């Protein structure tokens, strides 16, 4: 275990220092840089392989090029090594949180928003399909009844068949003036088709955005955040930037001051321990607790928005599914048509013939089963990915203070001179704070005085003064 710790310390010392002369040192540094770049390229390969599944050779070429270029860059410059180390730590901080939230928004857009528009389109298509499939069965049966009456009359006996012969011709047809209805239906279909085409064009771009553009935006956010952190750390005002941590070198400096009979600041008092923290440590200051709360606030907001889209998607799915189920269970409308006439065989004027009737039975469906909508709901596939993102966001939020401590320690390892400047500033700041005389707490005295009854009712104070004077006068008279 000690050998592993010493090896890790030696590797970290090589990684954080400038290039030293000697081919052994250079070879060791190059091996460390190649290993670090290989690990980074492996994660890049996993990300590109999910986006470029159809182009594995392109993915391998990109990853190999990045590995070679990153190895050379890490070996050449200490600033690049510092940037790479801070970039890895920034993936778990606010920049990484923003990247994960961006990816989660893309997943919700790909899943629920696309499903919402798809279900609306399915509902519109079902309505137009059912209207188009509506047939006029009742009118057709009325025509059949009239044709049946004609056939019965045609084959009836002719009372003057010895004198004249009768010939007739009977044609039936019907016209339904539904041109306006058809025009409105076609206009509605064209409007639905245009809106569907517009939404489909937008949703066709969405997978490209969620799989390629959003990860790129997240990467840019992390790079920008890392650059701003390094810029603040190495600036002229770096002594005030996140300088609330007591590091190992600070403790050594304070012991050195104590050995030289100079004022020291360790150990910290109770009030100072609430502001300044010895790192690495799992304990949190009040400010760090507030920072963790601020870290989780956008996470909670985005989760609520994602859950709202999921609820809308599910409610629309459930509404379409339940309505479709009830419409399919509706019984068909039954229509009974009874047609009859009296047949006179021998009498021409007196109507006492035989009654002949025919029953027409037809069923008209209220809803066409072929036009029933079939909605979709992709809860499982979407929220498995959202669950993974939420898990990492929770982990990053809980360990965000530790990652900030590690960023400060890593930056101090790469820039020891700036670390000493920060140590001197913090040490002198603590000494100045302790040398200040305790100020009178005027506000507390005012609050204690404001709690008395005489403050709010001065008349009681005046009455008390008068009584005291009266008692003094009585005592003087007695004397």
Short mmCIF file of C-alpha atoms in Angstrom, two decimals:
data_model
loop_
_atom_site.label_atom_id
_atom_site.label_comp_id
_atom_site.label_asym_id
_atom_site.label_seq_id
_atom_site.Cartn_x
_atom_site.Cartn_y
_atom_site.Cartn_z
CA UNK A 1 0.00 0.00 0.00
CA UNK A 2 2.86 2.36 0.82
CA UNK A 3 4.56 1.53 -2.46
CA UNK A 4 1.34 2.30 -4.35
CA UNK A 5 0.98 5.62 -2.52
CA UNK A 6 4.60 6.53 -3.23
CA UNK A 7 4.17 5.54 -6.89
CA UNK A 8 1.03 7.67 -7.17
CA UNK A 9 2.78 10.61 -5.55
CA UNK A 10 5.75 10.23 -7.92
CA UNK A 11 3.47 10.07 -10.99
CA UNK A 12 1.53 13.11 -9.80
CA UNK A 13 4.76 14.98 -9.22
CA UNK A 14 5.86 14.24 -12.78
CA UNK A 15 2.48 15.31 -14.15
CA UNK A 16 2.36 18.64 -12.28
CA UNK A 17 5.97 19.74 -12.77
CA UNK A 18 7.83 21.18 -15.70
CA UNK A 19 9.80 18.92 -18.00
CA UNK A 20 13.01 17.94 -16.29
CA UNK A 21 16.27 17.18 -18.12
CA UNK A 22 17.23 13.55 -18.63
CA UNK A 23 15.78 10.99 -20.97
CA UNK A 24 14.42 8.84 -18.12
CA UNK A 25 12.35 11.69 -16.71
CA UNK A 26 11.11 12.61 -20.18
CA UNK A 27 10.21 9.02 -20.96
CA UNK A 28 8.31 8.65 -17.70
CA UNK A 29 6.43 11.90 -18.33
CA UNK A 30 5.55 10.81 -21.87
CA UNK A 31 4.24 7.46 -20.57
CA UNK A 32 2.08 9.22 -17.98
CA UNK A 33 0.72 11.63 -20.62
CA UNK A 34 -0.03 8.77 -23.04
CA UNK A 35 -1.88 6.86 -20.30
CA UNK A 36 -3.96 9.89 -19.33
CA UNK A 37 -4.81 10.68 -22.95
CA UNK A 38 -5.70 7.02 -23.60
CA UNK A 39 -8.20 7.04 -20.72
CA UNK A 40 -9.73 10.28 -22.02
CA UNK A 41 -9.88 8.90 -25.57
CA UNK A 42 -11.66 5.78 -24.30
CA UNK A 43 -14.49 7.91 -22.92
CA UNK A 44 -14.54 9.85 -26.18
CA UNK A 45 -14.83 6.57 -28.07
CA UNK A 46 -17.85 5.54 -26.00
CA UNK A 47 -19.54 8.87 -26.71
CA UNK A 48 -18.81 8.84 -30.44
CA UNK A 49 -19.73 5.18 -30.87
CA UNK A 50 -23.27 5.84 -29.63
CA UNK A 51 -23.61 8.74 -32.10
CA UNK A 52 -21.76 7.28 -35.10
CA UNK A 53 -22.85 3.65 -34.95
CA UNK A 54 -22.88 3.37 -38.73
CA UNK A 55 -19.31 4.67 -39.11
CA UNK A 56 -17.02 2.64 -36.81
CA UNK A 57 -13.90 3.32 -38.87
CA UNK A 58 -14.52 7.06 -38.69
CA UNK A 59 -14.93 6.78 -34.92
CA UNK A 60 -11.66 4.87 -34.56
CA UNK A 61 -9.84 7.38 -36.75
CA UNK A 62 -11.12 10.33 -34.72
CA UNK A 63 -10.27 8.68 -31.39
CA UNK A 64 -6.77 7.71 -32.56
CA UNK A 65 -6.10 11.24 -33.80
CA UNK A 66 -7.31 12.75 -30.53
CA UNK A 67 -5.16 10.30 -28.54
CA UNK A 68 -2.00 11.20 -30.44
CA UNK A 69 -2.67 14.95 -30.40
CA UNK A 70 -3.61 14.97 -26.72
CA UNK A 71 -0.53 12.95 -25.74
CA UNK A 72 1.75 15.40 -27.53
CA UNK A 73 -0.07 18.41 -26.04
CA UNK A 74 0.09 17.03 -22.49
CA UNK A 75 3.78 16.22 -22.88
CA UNK A 76 4.59 19.64 -24.30
CA UNK A 77 2.91 22.02 -21.83
CA UNK A 78 2.22 22.04 -18.11
CA UNK A 79 -0.71 24.41 -18.69
CA UNK A 80 -2.39 21.82 -20.92
CA UNK A 81 -1.92 19.19 -18.21
CA UNK A 82 -3.47 21.52 -15.65
CA UNK A 83 -6.36 22.28 -17.97
CA UNK A 84 -6.97 18.57 -18.63
CA UNK A 85 -7.00 17.70 -14.91
CA UNK A 86 -9.36 20.56 -14.08
CA UNK A 87 -11.54 19.64 -17.07
CA UNK A 88 -12.07 16.14 -15.63
CA UNK A 89 -13.01 17.60 -12.23
CA UNK A 90 -15.30 20.19 -13.85
CA UNK A 91 -17.35 17.38 -15.37
CA UNK A 92 -18.76 16.77 -11.88
CA UNK A 93 -19.38 20.41 -11.02
CA UNK A 94 -21.68 23.12 -12.33
CA UNK A 95 -20.40 22.82 -15.88
CA UNK A 96 -21.01 19.06 -15.92
CA UNK A 97 -24.41 19.61 -14.35
CA UNK A 98 -25.38 22.01 -17.14
CA UNK A 99 -24.17 19.50 -19.73
CA UNK A 100 -26.23 16.69 -18.17
CA UNK A 101 -29.30 18.93 -17.93
CA UNK A 102 -28.89 19.81 -21.59
CA UNK A 103 -28.66 16.12 -22.48
CA UNK A 104 -31.74 15.35 -20.36
CA UNK A 105 -33.71 18.07 -22.11
CA UNK A 106 -32.76 16.54 -25.45
CA UNK A 107 -33.90 13.10 -24.29
CA UNK A 108 -37.25 14.45 -23.09
CA UNK A 109 -37.70 16.29 -26.38
CA UNK A 110 -36.87 13.12 -28.30
CA UNK A 111 -39.22 10.99 -26.22
CA UNK A 112 -42.23 12.80 -24.81
CA UNK A 113 -42.56 15.85 -27.05
CA UNK A 114 -42.26 13.71 -30.16
CA UNK A 115 -44.78 11.25 -28.70
CA UNK A 116 -47.23 14.10 -27.93
CA UNK A 117 -47.18 15.36 -31.52
CA UNK A 118 -47.42 11.80 -32.85
CA UNK A 119 -50.51 11.05 -30.74
CA UNK A 120 -52.17 14.30 -31.84
CA UNK A 121 -51.53 13.35 -35.47
CA UNK A 122 -52.94 9.85 -34.85
CA UNK A 123 -56.09 11.37 -33.36
CA UNK A 124 -56.57 13.74 -36.30
CA UNK A 125 -56.03 10.93 -38.81
CA UNK A 126 -58.57 8.78 -36.97
CA UNK A 127 -61.22 11.49 -37.10
CA UNK A 128 -60.75 12.13 -40.83
CA UNK A 129 -60.66 8.39 -41.55
CA UNK A 130 -63.92 7.81 -39.71
CA UNK A 131 -65.60 10.69 -41.56
CA UNK A 132 -64.42 9.41 -44.94
CA UNK A 133 -65.52 5.86 -44.19
CA UNK A 134 -69.03 6.94 -43.24
CA UNK A 135 -71.44 5.34 -45.73
CA UNK A 136 -75.12 6.02 -46.22
CA UNK A 137 -76.46 2.51 -45.66
CA UNK A 138 -79.92 3.71 -44.62
CA UNK A 139 -80.53 5.52 -47.90
CA UNK A 140 -79.36 2.49 -49.84
CA UNK A 141 -81.89 0.31 -48.02
CA UNK A 142 -84.65 2.80 -48.77
CA UNK A 143 -83.75 2.49 -52.45
CA UNK A 144 -83.82 -1.31 -52.16
CA UNK A 145 -87.28 -1.11 -50.57
CA UNK A 146 -88.61 1.03 -53.42
CA UNK A 147 -87.08 -1.36 -55.95
CA UNK A 148 -88.74 -4.30 -54.18
CA UNK A 149 -92.13 -2.59 -54.37
CA UNK A 150 -91.63 -2.02 -58.07
CA UNK A 151 -90.72 -5.64 -58.67
CA UNK A 152 -93.81 -6.79 -56.81
CA UNK A 153 -96.02 -4.51 -58.85
CA UNK A 154 -94.37 -5.53 -62.08
CA UNK A 155 -95.18 -9.18 -61.66
CA UNK A 156 -98.74 -8.62 -60.40
CA UNK A 157 -101.74 -9.73 -62.51
CA UNK A 158 -102.98 -7.42 -65.25
CA UNK A 159 -106.81 -7.24 -65.19
CA UNK A 160 -106.87 -6.12 -68.83
CA UNK A 161 -104.31 -8.57 -70.05
CA UNK A 162 -106.72 -9.77 -72.83
CA UNK A 163 -107.15 -6.24 -74.16
CA UNK A 164 -103.88 -4.44 -73.62
CA UNK A 165 -100.38 -5.28 -72.62
CA UNK A 166 -98.43 -3.05 -70.22
CA UNK A 167 -94.76 -2.30 -70.40
CA UNK A 168 -92.81 -0.06 -68.04
CA UNK A 169 -89.33 1.03 -67.17
CA UNK A 170 -88.27 2.01 -63.64
CA UNK A 171 -84.89 3.45 -62.65
CA UNK A 172 -83.93 4.53 -59.15
CA UNK A 173 -81.03 6.72 -58.14
CA UNK A 174 -80.22 9.14 -55.35
CA UNK A 175 -78.07 12.22 -55.10
CA UNK A 176 -76.45 13.46 -51.89
CA UNK A 177 -75.33 17.06 -52.10
CA UNK A 178 -72.20 16.84 -49.97
CA UNK A 179 -69.84 18.96 -52.06
CA UNK A 180 -69.48 21.56 -49.30
CA UNK A 181 -68.81 18.86 -46.75
CA UNK A 182 -66.19 17.23 -48.96
CA UNK A 183 -64.56 20.59 -49.59
CA UNK A 184 -64.30 21.30 -45.88
CA UNK A 185 -63.00 17.79 -45.26
CA UNK A 186 -60.31 18.14 -47.90
CA UNK A 187 -59.34 21.56 -46.54
CA UNK A 188 -59.05 20.13 -43.04
CA UNK A 189 -56.96 17.23 -44.31
CA UNK A 190 -54.62 19.60 -46.12
CA UNK A 191 -54.21 21.74 -43.01
CA UNK A 192 -53.49 18.68 -40.88
CA UNK A 193 -51.04 17.44 -43.49
CA UNK A 194 -49.21 20.78 -43.61
CA UNK A 195 -48.94 21.00 -39.82
CA UNK A 196 -47.82 17.36 -39.68
CA UNK A 197 -45.16 17.97 -42.32
CA UNK A 198 -43.87 21.01 -40.44
CA UNK A 199 -43.71 19.14 -37.13
CA UNK A 200 -42.14 16.11 -38.79
CA UNK A 201 -39.42 18.30 -40.30
CA UNK A 202 -38.67 19.75 -36.87
CA UNK A 203 -38.67 16.34 -35.19
CA UNK A 204 -36.42 14.97 -37.93
CA UNK A 205 -33.78 17.54 -36.93
CA UNK A 206 -34.26 16.82 -33.22
CA UNK A 207 -32.32 13.49 -33.08
CA UNK A 208 -29.37 15.19 -34.73
CA UNK A 209 -29.54 18.00 -32.17
CA UNK A 210 -29.94 15.71 -29.15
CA UNK A 211 -27.24 13.24 -30.21
CA UNK A 212 -24.63 15.58 -31.66
CA UNK A 213 -25.25 19.25 -31.01
CA UNK A 214 -26.29 19.08 -27.35
CA UNK A 215 -23.26 16.98 -26.26
CA UNK A 216 -21.07 19.44 -28.15
CA UNK A 217 -22.70 22.34 -26.30
CA UNK A 218 -22.12 20.54 -22.99
CA UNK A 219 -18.47 20.01 -23.89
CA UNK A 220 -18.10 23.70 -24.75
CA UNK A 221 -19.68 24.69 -21.42
CA UNK A 222 -17.22 22.52 -19.48
CA UNK A 223 -14.26 23.89 -21.45
CA UNK A 224 -15.41 27.47 -20.88
CA UNK A 225 -15.96 26.91 -17.16
CA UNK A 226 -12.51 25.32 -16.77
CA UNK A 227 -10.88 28.21 -18.62
CA UNK A 228 -12.61 30.79 -16.41
CA UNK A 229 -11.53 28.91 -13.25
CA UNK A 230 -7.86 28.86 -14.33
CA UNK A 231 -8.05 32.50 -15.37
CA UNK A 232 -9.36 33.57 -11.96
CA UNK A 233 -6.83 31.37 -10.14
CA UNK A 234 -3.77 32.81 -11.92
CA UNK A 235 -5.00 36.42 -12.06
CA UNK A 236 -3.74 39.24 -9.85
CA UNK A 237 -6.81 38.86 -7.64
CA UNK A 238 -6.30 35.11 -7.18
CA UNK A 239 -5.55 35.54 -3.46
CA UNK A 240 -9.26 36.28 -2.87
CA UNK A 241 -10.63 33.58 -5.20
CA UNK A 242 -11.99 30.62 -3.16
CA UNK A 243 -9.30 31.24 -0.53
CA UNK A 244 -11.11 29.68 2.42
CA UNK A 245 -9.26 26.35 2.56
CA UNK A 246 -6.51 25.38 4.98
CA UNK A 247 -4.14 23.19 2.97
CA UNK A 248 -1.19 21.08 4.03
CA UNK A 249 1.27 23.75 2.93
CA UNK A 250 -0.67 26.33 4.94
CA UNK A 251 -0.26 24.18 8.05
CA UNK A 252 3.47 23.83 7.36
CA UNK A 253 3.77 27.59 6.86
CA UNK A 254 1.97 28.28 10.13
CA UNK A 255 4.23 25.86 12.01
CA UNK A 256 7.22 27.58 10.47
CA UNK A 257 5.90 30.92 11.69
CA UNK A 258 5.41 29.47 15.14
CA UNK A 259 8.97 28.09 15.23
CA UNK A 260 10.29 31.53 14.28
CA UNK A 261 8.44 33.07 17.24
CA UNK A 262 6.02 34.81 14.91
CA UNK A 263 2.24 34.94 15.34
CA UNK A 264 0.36 31.85 14.16
CA UNK A 265 -3.32 31.28 13.48
CA UNK A 266 -3.74 27.55 14.09
CA UNK A 267 -5.77 26.07 15.61
CA UNK A 268 -8.81 28.00 14.43
CA UNK A 269 -11.45 29.07 16.88
CA UNK A 270 -15.08 27.99 16.67
CA UNK A 271 -16.23 31.01 14.68
CA UNK A 272 -13.39 30.66 12.17
CA UNK A 273 -14.07 26.96 11.64
CA UNK A 274 -17.50 27.89 10.32
CA UNK A 275 -15.87 29.92 7.54
CA UNK A 276 -12.53 28.25 6.84
CA UNK A 277 -12.13 24.55 6.18
CA UNK A 278 -9.17 22.22 6.41
CA UNK A 279 -8.99 20.16 3.22
CA UNK A 280 -9.40 17.50 2.10
CA UNK A 281 -12.42 17.08 4.36
CA UNK A 282 -16.00 15.82 4.18
CA UNK A 283 -17.33 18.50 6.52
CA UNK A 284 -19.10 21.49 5.01
CA UNK A 285 -19.24 25.15 5.87
CA UNK A 286 -22.46 27.15 5.77
CA UNK A 287 -21.46 28.68 2.45
CA UNK A 288 -20.77 25.27 0.91
CA UNK A 289 -24.15 24.00 2.09
CA UNK A 290 -25.78 26.95 0.34
CA UNK A 291 -23.73 26.19 -2.77
CA UNK A 292 -25.00 22.60 -2.76
CA UNK A 293 -28.55 23.93 -2.50
CA UNK A 294 -27.90 26.25 -5.44
CA UNK A 295 -26.45 23.27 -7.33
CA UNK A 296 -29.64 21.24 -6.88
CA UNK A 297 -32.07 24.09 -7.63
CA UNK A 298 -31.75 23.91 -11.47
CA UNK A 299 -31.80 20.11 -11.21
CA UNK A 300 -35.11 20.18 -9.34
CA UNK A 301 -36.55 22.76 -11.76
CA UNK A 302 -35.62 20.71 -14.82
CA UNK A 303 -36.95 17.51 -13.25
CA UNK A 304 -40.29 19.24 -12.66
CA UNK A 305 -40.39 20.40 -16.29
CA UNK A 306 -39.48 16.92 -17.54
CA UNK A 307 -42.14 15.36 -15.31
CA UNK A 308 -44.69 17.87 -16.63
CA UNK A 309 -44.00 16.83 -20.23
CA UNK A 310 -44.21 13.17 -19.20
CA UNK A 311 -47.55 13.80 -17.46
CA UNK A 312 -48.96 15.61 -20.51
CA UNK A 313 -47.78 12.79 -22.75
CA UNK A 314 -49.32 10.13 -20.51
CA UNK A 315 -52.62 12.01 -20.09
CA UNK A 316 -52.96 12.42 -23.86
CA UNK A 317 -52.08 8.76 -24.38
CA UNK A 318 -54.56 7.63 -21.71
CA UNK A 319 -57.32 9.90 -23.11
CA UNK A 320 -56.92 8.64 -26.69
CA UNK A 321 -56.60 5.03 -25.59
CA UNK A 322 -59.65 5.09 -23.29
CA UNK A 323 -61.83 6.94 -25.82
CA UNK A 324 -60.80 4.51 -28.56
CA UNK A 325 -61.58 1.56 -26.31
CA UNK A 326 -65.05 2.88 -25.42
CA UNK A 327 -65.84 3.69 -29.05
CA UNK A 328 -64.91 0.18 -30.13
CA UNK A 329 -67.20 -1.24 -27.44
CA UNK A 330 -70.21 0.74 -28.68
CA UNK A 331 -72.90 -1.54 -30.18
CA UNK A 332 -73.96 -1.09 -33.77
CA UNK A 333 -77.10 0.89 -34.45
CA UNK A 334 -79.88 -1.43 -35.61
CA UNK A 335 -82.50 -0.12 -38.07
CA UNK A 336 -85.67 -2.09 -38.91
CA UNK A 337 -87.52 -1.05 -42.10
CA UNK A 338 -90.94 -2.58 -42.72
CA UNK A 339 -92.52 -2.23 -46.23
CA UNK A 340 -95.92 -3.69 -47.18
CA UNK A 341 -98.67 -3.31 -49.79
CA UNK A 342 -102.10 -4.88 -50.64
CA UNK A 343 -102.30 -7.06 -53.67
CA UNK A 344 -105.61 -7.10 -55.61
CA UNK A 345 -105.80 -10.14 -57.81
CA UNK A 346 -109.31 -9.86 -59.34
CA UNK A 347 -110.70 -6.57 -58.11
CA UNK A 348 -109.67 -3.34 -59.69
CA UNK A 349 -111.52 -0.74 -57.60
CA UNK A 350 -112.36 -2.47 -54.34
CA UNK A 351 -109.18 -2.68 -52.26
CA UNK A 352 -109.57 -5.94 -50.37
CA UNK A 353 -106.48 -7.70 -51.57
CA UNK A 354 -103.80 -9.65 -49.78
CA UNK A 355 -101.28 -7.72 -47.70
CA UNK A 356 -97.69 -8.48 -48.69
CA UNK A 357 -94.84 -7.10 -46.57
CA UNK A 358 -91.08 -7.30 -46.36
CA UNK A 359 -88.73 -6.45 -43.47
CA UNK A 360 -85.36 -4.85 -44.06
CA UNK A 361 -82.85 -5.26 -41.22
CA UNK A 362 -79.60 -3.31 -41.24
CA UNK A 363 -76.81 -2.46 -38.79
CA UNK A 364 -74.89 0.80 -38.95
CA UNK A 365 -71.62 1.01 -36.94
CA UNK A 366 -71.23 4.24 -35.02
CA UNK A 367 -67.43 4.04 -35.21
CA UNK A 368 -65.26 2.42 -37.83
CA UNK A 369 -62.96 -0.11 -36.16
CA UNK A 370 -60.32 0.28 -38.86
CA UNK A 371 -60.08 3.97 -38.00
CA UNK A 372 -59.49 3.53 -34.26
CA UNK A 373 -56.44 5.54 -33.09
CA UNK A 374 -53.41 3.66 -31.78
CA UNK A 375 -51.42 6.03 -29.52
CA UNK A 376 -47.83 5.50 -28.37
CA UNK A 377 -46.17 6.15 -25.01
CA UNK A 378 -42.42 5.73 -24.56
CA UNK A 379 -42.05 6.03 -20.78
CA UNK A 380 -39.60 3.20 -20.14
CA UNK A 381 -37.02 4.01 -22.79
CA UNK A 382 -37.01 7.73 -21.95
CA UNK A 383 -36.98 7.60 -18.17
CA UNK A 384 -34.29 4.94 -17.92
CA UNK A 385 -31.92 7.48 -19.46
CA UNK A 386 -33.39 10.28 -17.34
CA UNK A 387 -32.90 8.10 -14.24
CA UNK A 388 -29.23 7.55 -15.08
CA UNK A 389 -28.73 11.30 -15.61
CA UNK A 390 -30.55 12.09 -12.34
CA UNK A 391 -28.36 9.58 -10.47
CA UNK A 392 -25.18 11.23 -11.71
CA UNK A 393 -26.59 14.69 -10.94
CA UNK A 394 -27.27 13.64 -7.34
CA UNK A 395 -23.78 12.17 -7.00
CA UNK A 396 -22.21 15.30 -8.47
CA UNK A 397 -24.26 17.52 -6.18
CA UNK A 398 -23.35 15.61 -3.02
CA UNK A 399 -19.65 15.59 -3.88
CA UNK A 400 -19.51 19.06 -5.43
CA UNK A 401 -17.76 20.56 -2.39
CA UNK A 402 -15.10 17.82 -2.48
CA UNK A 403 -14.58 18.39 -6.20
CA UNK A 404 -14.12 22.12 -5.58
CA UNK A 405 -11.51 21.28 -2.94
CA UNK A 406 -9.76 18.99 -5.41
CA UNK A 407 -9.80 21.73 -8.06
CA UNK A 408 -8.10 24.11 -5.63
CA UNK A 409 -5.54 21.45 -4.64
CA UNK A 410 -4.83 20.54 -8.28
CA UNK A 411 -4.41 24.19 -9.27
CA UNK A 412 -2.11 24.73 -6.29
CA UNK A 413 0.00 21.73 -7.33
CA UNK A 414 0.51 23.17 -10.81
CA UNK A 415 1.14 26.73 -9.58
CA UNK A 416 3.04 26.54 -6.24
CA UNK A 417 4.09 30.20 -6.36
CA UNK A 418 0.48 31.33 -6.58
CA UNK A 419 -0.36 28.96 -3.74
CA UNK A 420 2.24 30.63 -1.50
CA UNK A 421 0.77 34.02 -2.35
CA UNK A 422 -2.67 32.75 -1.35
CA UNK A 423 -1.26 31.28 1.87
CA UNK A 424 0.37 34.59 2.87
CA UNK A 425 -2.84 36.48 2.11
CA UNK A 426 -5.05 34.10 4.11
CA UNK A 427 -2.59 34.01 7.03
CA UNK A 428 -2.40 37.79 7.24
CA UNK A 429 -6.18 38.04 6.87
CA UNK A 430 -6.72 35.77 9.88
CA UNK A 431 -4.19 37.74 11.90
CA UNK A 432 -5.87 41.05 11.05
CA UNK A 433 -9.22 39.61 12.02
CA UNK A 434 -7.92 38.51 15.41
CA UNK A 435 -6.14 41.79 16.10
CA UNK A 436 -9.34 43.82 15.71
CA UNK A 437 -10.82 44.94 19.06
CA UNK A 438 -14.28 43.54 19.78
CA UNK A 439 -16.89 46.04 18.72
CA UNK A 440 -19.79 46.85 20.96
CA UNK A 441 -22.91 45.22 19.81
CA UNK A 442 -25.10 48.29 19.57
CA UNK A 443 -27.87 46.39 17.86
CA UNK A 444 -28.08 43.86 20.68
CA UNK A 445 -28.28 46.62 23.30
CA UNK A 446 -30.96 48.35 21.31
CA UNK A 447 -32.93 45.11 21.06
CA UNK A 448 -32.68 44.52 24.83
CA UNK A 449 -33.78 48.10 25.54
CA UNK A 450 -36.59 47.83 23.01
CA UNK A 451 -37.97 44.87 24.93
CA UNK A 452 -38.66 47.00 28.03
CA UNK A 453 -42.10 48.45 28.66
CA UNK A 454 -40.84 52.02 29.17
CA UNK A 455 -39.50 52.15 25.61
CA UNK A 456 -42.96 51.74 24.11
CA UNK A 457 -44.88 53.68 26.82
CA UNK A 458 -42.80 56.67 28.03
CA UNK A 459 -45.65 57.81 30.29
CA UNK A 460 -44.89 54.93 32.66
CA UNK A 461 -41.33 56.19 32.99
CA UNK A 462 -42.58 59.70 33.78
CA UNK A 463 -45.01 58.36 36.39
CA UNK A 464 -42.22 56.37 37.99
CA UNK A 465 -40.01 59.45 38.17
CA UNK A 466 -42.78 61.48 39.81
CA UNK A 467 -43.41 58.76 42.42
CA UNK A 468 -39.72 58.60 43.21
CA UNK A 469 -39.59 62.39 43.76
CA UNK A 470 -42.66 62.23 46.02
CA UNK A 471 -41.05 59.53 48.15
CA UNK A 472 -37.87 61.59 48.45
CA UNK A 473 -39.85 64.64 49.58
CA UNK A 474 -41.74 62.60 52.20
CA UNK A 475 -38.47 61.25 53.56
CA UNK A 476 -37.01 64.77 53.78
CA UNK A 477 -40.08 66.04 55.69
CA UNK A 478 -39.80 63.21 58.19
CA UNK A 479 -36.21 64.07 58.83
#
